Amino acid sequence: VPLTMLLTGYLFSLYLFLTTTNSDNHNRYILFACLFATASILTKGWMIVFFFFSSLFFILVYKKFNLLVRNKVFWFGIALSLFCLIVWYGGREYLDPGYLKAVWQYEIGRYNTIKHAENPEWSYYWKMLLAVQLTFLVLAFIPALYFFVKGEMNTAIKKFVV
């Protein structure tokens, strides 16, 4: 739950930075995004890294890259984040030698290693799709059937699209 809350806070702060035009609010949202990213790393690990490339993409799309790079609050937030991470991970390594190796192996390194099954079953994914996922897909037709029977399908679609 904390990781989801912190990642949502990061994405919400980034969104507010991208959509606001007031420079005072830019500083606030940049600092909040840096703090949420730091807190998410300290809470549950490095999952926030998955959002950085998409964040960079949206920063480029909204043409806020120059504003971000020239902003002193951004660099203060990055420095504060790095300080917190160095103190935390450096302190843990000092108290418990081998901690950084364990973090690399079990949190960061697991995403670039491939584990193969001994005897993979070819139809495993088809069985999972039919047995588990299709059950939930069938449940999605219940609300659709309700709106279809009530004759409110067009208004429901209009409310959803608008």
PDB file of C-alpha atoms in Angstrom:
ATOM      1  CA  VAL A   1       0.000   0.000   0.000  1.00  0.00           C
ATOM      2  CA  PRO A   2       2.723   2.598   0.781  1.00  0.00           C
ATOM      3  CA  LEU A   3       4.461   1.979  -2.534  1.00  0.00           C
ATOM      4  CA  THR A   4       1.222   2.455  -4.478  1.00  0.00           C
ATOM      5  CA  MET A   5       0.449   5.645  -2.572  1.00  0.00           C
ATOM      6  CA  LEU A   6       3.936   7.063  -3.130  1.00  0.00           C
ATOM      7  CA  LEU A   7       4.024   6.128  -6.822  1.00  0.00           C
ATOM      8  CA  THR A   8       0.604   7.708  -7.284  1.00  0.00           C
ATOM      9  CA  GLY A   9       1.834  10.823  -5.485  1.00  0.00           C
ATOM     10  CA  TYR A  10       4.851  10.968  -7.794  1.00  0.00           C
ATOM     11  CA  LEU A  11       2.728  10.606 -10.926  1.00  0.00           C
ATOM     12  CA  PHE A  12       0.175  13.127  -9.674  1.00  0.00           C
ATOM     13  CA  SER A  13       2.901  15.658  -8.852  1.00  0.00           C
ATOM     14  CA  LEU A  14       4.467  15.124 -12.266  1.00  0.00           C
ATOM     15  CA  TYR A  15       1.088  15.594 -13.934  1.00  0.00           C
ATOM     16  CA  LEU A  16       0.470  18.816 -12.017  1.00  0.00           C
ATOM     17  CA  PHE A  17       3.933  20.059 -13.007  1.00  0.00           C
ATOM     18  CA  LEU A  18       3.205  19.336 -16.650  1.00  0.00           C
ATOM     19  CA  THR A  19      -0.205  20.975 -16.713  1.00  0.00           C
ATOM     20  CA  THR A  20       0.279  24.062 -14.532  1.00  0.00           C
ATOM     21  CA  THR A  21       1.507  27.385 -15.880  1.00  0.00           C
ATOM     22  CA  ASN A  22       2.404  29.179 -12.625  1.00  0.00           C
ATOM     23  CA  SER A  23       6.152  29.059 -11.923  1.00  0.00           C
ATOM     24  CA  ASP A  24       5.666  28.999  -8.131  1.00  0.00           C
ATOM     25  CA  ASN A  25       3.576  25.854  -8.468  1.00  0.00           C
ATOM     26  CA  HIS A  26       6.217  24.342 -10.768  1.00  0.00           C
ATOM     27  CA  ASN A  27       8.719  24.474  -7.937  1.00  0.00           C
ATOM     28  CA  ARG A  28       6.292  22.904  -5.495  1.00  0.00           C
ATOM     29  CA  TYR A  29       5.330  20.046  -7.821  1.00  0.00           C
ATOM     30  CA  ILE A  30       8.927  19.322  -8.803  1.00  0.00           C
ATOM     31  CA  LEU A  31       9.945  19.103  -5.156  1.00  0.00           C
ATOM     32  CA  PHE A  32       6.947  16.897  -4.332  1.00  0.00           C
ATOM     33  CA  ALA A  33       7.798  14.562  -7.227  1.00  0.00           C
ATOM     34  CA  CYS A  34      11.395  14.234  -6.016  1.00  0.00           C
ATOM     35  CA  LEU A  35      10.284  13.595  -2.445  1.00  0.00           C
ATOM     36  CA  PHE A  36       7.694  11.000  -3.486  1.00  0.00           C
ATOM     37  CA  ALA A  37      10.287   9.236  -5.649  1.00  0.00           C
ATOM     38  CA  THR A  38      12.791   9.191  -2.778  1.00  0.00           C
ATOM     39  CA  ALA A  39      10.222   7.950  -0.293  1.00  0.00           C
ATOM     40  CA  SER A  40       9.110   5.188  -2.647  1.00  0.00           C
ATOM     41  CA  ILE A  41      12.698   3.990  -3.068  1.00  0.00           C
ATOM     42  CA  LEU A  42      13.258   4.038   0.688  1.00  0.00           C
ATOM     43  CA  THR A  43       9.957   2.270   1.331  1.00  0.00           C
ATOM     44  CA  LYS A  44       9.867  -0.657  -1.045  1.00  0.00           C
ATOM     45  CA  GLY A  45      12.731  -0.531  -3.480  1.00  0.00           C
ATOM     46  CA  TRP A  46      13.440   0.638  -6.969  1.00  0.00           C
ATOM     47  CA  MET A  47      10.014   0.309  -8.643  1.00  0.00           C
ATOM     48  CA  ILE A  48       9.924   4.055  -9.349  1.00  0.00           C
ATOM     49  CA  VAL A  49      12.680   3.561 -11.934  1.00  0.00           C
ATOM     50  CA  PHE A  50      10.099   1.971 -14.237  1.00  0.00           C
ATOM     51  CA  PHE A  51       8.311   5.330 -14.418  1.00  0.00           C
ATOM     52  CA  PHE A  52      11.335   7.496 -15.193  1.00  0.00           C
ATOM     53  CA  PHE A  53      11.459   6.846 -18.935  1.00  0.00           C
ATOM     54  CA  SER A  54       7.760   7.449 -19.389  1.00  0.00           C
ATOM     55  CA  SER A  55       8.093  10.573 -17.227  1.00  0.00           C
ATOM     56  CA  LEU A  56      10.891  11.816 -19.461  1.00  0.00           C
ATOM     57  CA  PHE A  57       8.735  11.099 -22.509  1.00  0.00           C
ATOM     58  CA  PHE A  58       5.848  13.189 -21.156  1.00  0.00           C
ATOM     59  CA  ILE A  59       8.202  15.973 -20.075  1.00  0.00           C
ATOM     60  CA  LEU A  60       9.463  16.118 -23.659  1.00  0.00           C
ATOM     61  CA  VAL A  61       5.940  15.952 -25.100  1.00  0.00           C
ATOM     62  CA  TYR A  62       4.757  18.834 -22.898  1.00  0.00           C
ATOM     63  CA  LYS A  63       7.953  20.770 -23.772  1.00  0.00           C
ATOM     64  CA  LYS A  64       8.954  21.282 -20.150  1.00  0.00           C
ATOM     65  CA  PHE A  65      12.437  19.758 -20.357  1.00  0.00           C
ATOM     66  CA  ASN A  66      14.296  23.097 -20.536  1.00  0.00           C
ATOM     67  CA  LEU A  67      12.205  24.463 -17.685  1.00  0.00           C
ATOM     68  CA  LEU A  68      12.980  21.388 -15.603  1.00  0.00           C
ATOM     69  CA  VAL A  69      16.727  21.381 -16.261  1.00  0.00           C
ATOM     70  CA  ARG A  70      17.088  25.109 -15.548  1.00  0.00           C
ATOM     71  CA  ASN A  71      15.059  24.948 -12.344  1.00  0.00           C
ATOM     72  CA  LYS A  72      17.099  25.209  -9.122  1.00  0.00           C
ATOM     73  CA  VAL A  73      14.421  23.414  -7.107  1.00  0.00           C
ATOM     74  CA  PHE A  74      14.738  20.373  -9.386  1.00  0.00           C
ATOM     75  CA  TRP A  75      18.475  20.145  -8.715  1.00  0.00           C
ATOM     76  CA  PHE A  76      17.887  20.713  -5.004  1.00  0.00           C
ATOM     77  CA  GLY A  77      15.330  17.867  -5.038  1.00  0.00           C
ATOM     78  CA  ILE A  78      17.758  15.578  -6.884  1.00  0.00           C
ATOM     79  CA  ALA A  79      20.562  16.454  -4.433  1.00  0.00           C
ATOM     80  CA  LEU A  80      18.259  15.893  -1.455  1.00  0.00           C
ATOM     81  CA  SER A  81      17.124  12.564  -2.891  1.00  0.00           C
ATOM     82  CA  LEU A  82      20.679  11.417  -3.535  1.00  0.00           C
ATOM     83  CA  PHE A  83      21.735  12.504  -0.049  1.00  0.00           C
ATOM     84  CA  CYS A  84      18.885  10.540   1.556  1.00  0.00           C
ATOM     85  CA  LEU A  85      19.618   7.452  -0.549  1.00  0.00           C
ATOM     86  CA  ILE A  86      23.379   7.581   0.097  1.00  0.00           C
ATOM     87  CA  VAL A  87      22.847   8.018   3.834  1.00  0.00           C
ATOM     88  CA  TRP A  88      20.301   5.192   3.989  1.00  0.00           C
ATOM     89  CA  TYR A  89      22.108   2.649   1.840  1.00  0.00           C
ATOM     90  CA  GLY A  90      25.565   3.688   3.064  1.00  0.00           C
ATOM     91  CA  GLY A  91      24.433   3.408   6.670  1.00  0.00           C
ATOM     92  CA  ARG A  92      22.907   0.020   6.071  1.00  0.00           C
ATOM     93  CA  GLU A  93      26.074  -1.173   4.346  1.00  0.00           C
ATOM     94  CA  TYR A  94      28.164   0.119   7.246  1.00  0.00           C
ATOM     95  CA  LEU A  95      26.007  -1.642   9.851  1.00  0.00           C
ATOM     96  CA  ASP A  96      25.450  -4.791   7.826  1.00  0.00           C
ATOM     97  CA  PRO A  97      28.280  -5.463   5.340  1.00  0.00           C
ATOM     98  CA  GLY A  98      26.954  -7.099   2.196  1.00  0.00           C
ATOM     99  CA  TYR A  99      23.650  -5.218   2.253  1.00  0.00           C
ATOM    100  CA  LEU A 100      24.288  -3.469  -1.076  1.00  0.00           C
ATOM    101  CA  LYS A 101      25.162  -6.779  -2.694  1.00  0.00           C
ATOM    102  CA  ALA A 102      21.890  -8.250  -1.437  1.00  0.00           C
ATOM    103  CA  VAL A 103      19.941  -5.223  -2.699  1.00  0.00           C
ATOM    104  CA  TRP A 104      21.569  -5.551  -6.094  1.00  0.00           C
ATOM    105  CA  GLN A 105      20.930  -9.282  -6.269  1.00  0.00           C
ATOM    106  CA  TYR A 106      17.361  -9.421  -4.981  1.00  0.00           C
ATOM    107  CA  GLU A 107      15.863  -6.066  -5.913  1.00  0.00           C
ATOM    108  CA  ILE A 108      17.694  -4.618  -8.896  1.00  0.00           C
ATOM    109  CA  GLY A 109      19.445  -7.619 -10.405  1.00  0.00           C
ATOM    110  CA  ARG A 110      16.353  -9.803 -10.598  1.00  0.00           C
ATOM    111  CA  TYR A 111      14.999  -7.722 -13.471  1.00  0.00           C
ATOM    112  CA  ASN A 112      17.927  -8.436 -15.774  1.00  0.00           C
ATOM    113  CA  THR A 113      18.302 -12.160 -15.101  1.00  0.00           C
ATOM    114  CA  ILE A 114      16.263 -14.758 -16.923  1.00  0.00           C
ATOM    115  CA  LYS A 115      15.002 -17.872 -15.194  1.00  0.00           C
ATOM    116  CA  HIS A 116      13.876 -20.704 -17.398  1.00  0.00           C
ATOM    117  CA  ALA A 117      11.623 -23.506 -16.324  1.00  0.00           C
ATOM    118  CA  GLU A 118      13.057 -27.017 -16.327  1.00  0.00           C
ATOM    119  CA  ASN A 119      10.322 -28.508 -18.500  1.00  0.00           C
ATOM    120  CA  PRO A 120       8.047 -25.719 -19.638  1.00  0.00           C
ATOM    121  CA  GLU A 121       4.549 -26.727 -20.559  1.00  0.00           C
ATOM    122  CA  TRP A 122       3.589 -25.209 -23.911  1.00  0.00           C
ATOM    123  CA  SER A 123      -0.088 -24.802 -23.119  1.00  0.00           C
ATOM    124  CA  TYR A 124       0.389 -23.220 -19.666  1.00  0.00           C
ATOM    125  CA  TYR A 125      -0.559 -19.713 -20.756  1.00  0.00           C
ATOM    126  CA  TRP A 126      -3.543 -20.910 -22.768  1.00  0.00           C
ATOM    127  CA  LYS A 127      -4.799 -22.822 -19.748  1.00  0.00           C
ATOM    128  CA  MET A 128      -4.335 -19.784 -17.528  1.00  0.00           C
ATOM    129  CA  LEU A 129      -6.136 -17.586 -20.046  1.00  0.00           C
ATOM    130  CA  LEU A 130      -9.119 -19.906 -20.262  1.00  0.00           C
ATOM    131  CA  ALA A 131      -9.302 -20.952 -16.629  1.00  0.00           C
ATOM    132  CA  VAL A 132      -8.585 -17.691 -14.833  1.00  0.00           C
ATOM    133  CA  GLN A 133      -8.590 -14.642 -17.068  1.00  0.00           C
ATOM    134  CA  LEU A 134     -11.630 -15.532 -19.157  1.00  0.00           C
ATOM    135  CA  THR A 135     -13.678 -15.874 -15.987  1.00  0.00           C
ATOM    136  CA  PHE A 136     -13.073 -12.230 -15.174  1.00  0.00           C
ATOM    137  CA  LEU A 137     -13.771 -11.211 -18.758  1.00  0.00           C
ATOM    138  CA  VAL A 138     -17.168 -12.914 -18.581  1.00  0.00           C
ATOM    139  CA  LEU A 139     -17.906 -10.933 -15.416  1.00  0.00           C
ATOM    140  CA  ALA A 140     -17.398  -7.727 -17.414  1.00  0.00           C
ATOM    141  CA  PHE A 141     -20.374  -8.595 -19.606  1.00  0.00           C
ATOM    142  CA  ILE A 142     -22.795  -8.428 -16.667  1.00  0.00           C
ATOM    143  CA  PRO A 143     -22.767  -4.596 -16.438  1.00  0.00           C
ATOM    144  CA  ALA A 144     -22.847  -4.379 -20.248  1.00  0.00           C
ATOM    145  CA  LEU A 145     -25.880  -6.655 -20.340  1.00  0.00           C
ATOM    146  CA  TYR A 146     -27.573  -4.560 -17.649  1.00  0.00           C
ATOM    147  CA  PHE A 147     -27.159  -1.342 -19.662  1.00  0.00           C
ATOM    148  CA  PHE A 148     -28.214  -3.091 -22.862  1.00  0.00           C
ATOM    149  CA  VAL A 149     -31.423  -4.426 -21.294  1.00  0.00           C
ATOM    150  CA  LYS A 150     -32.257  -1.112 -19.647  1.00  0.00           C
ATOM    151  CA  GLY A 151     -31.820   0.699 -22.976  1.00  0.00           C
ATOM    152  CA  GLU A 152     -29.292   3.108 -21.478  1.00  0.00           C
ATOM    153  CA  MET A 153     -26.298   1.914 -23.440  1.00  0.00           C
ATOM    154  CA  ASN A 154     -25.983   5.089 -25.496  1.00  0.00           C
ATOM    155  CA  THR A 155     -26.136   7.423 -22.481  1.00  0.00           C
ATOM    156  CA  ALA A 156     -23.664   5.261 -20.567  1.00  0.00           C
ATOM    157  CA  ILE A 157     -21.213   5.398 -23.478  1.00  0.00           C
ATOM    158  CA  LYS A 158     -21.701   9.147 -23.810  1.00  0.00           C
ATOM    159  CA  LYS A 159     -21.015   9.652 -20.100  1.00  0.00           C
ATOM    160  CA  PHE A 160     -17.921   7.489 -20.318  1.00  0.00           C
ATOM    161  CA  VAL A 161     -16.492   9.207 -23.384  1.00  0.00           C
ATOM    162  CA  VAL A 162     -17.300  12.751 -22.254  1.00  0.00           C
TER     163      VAL A 162
END
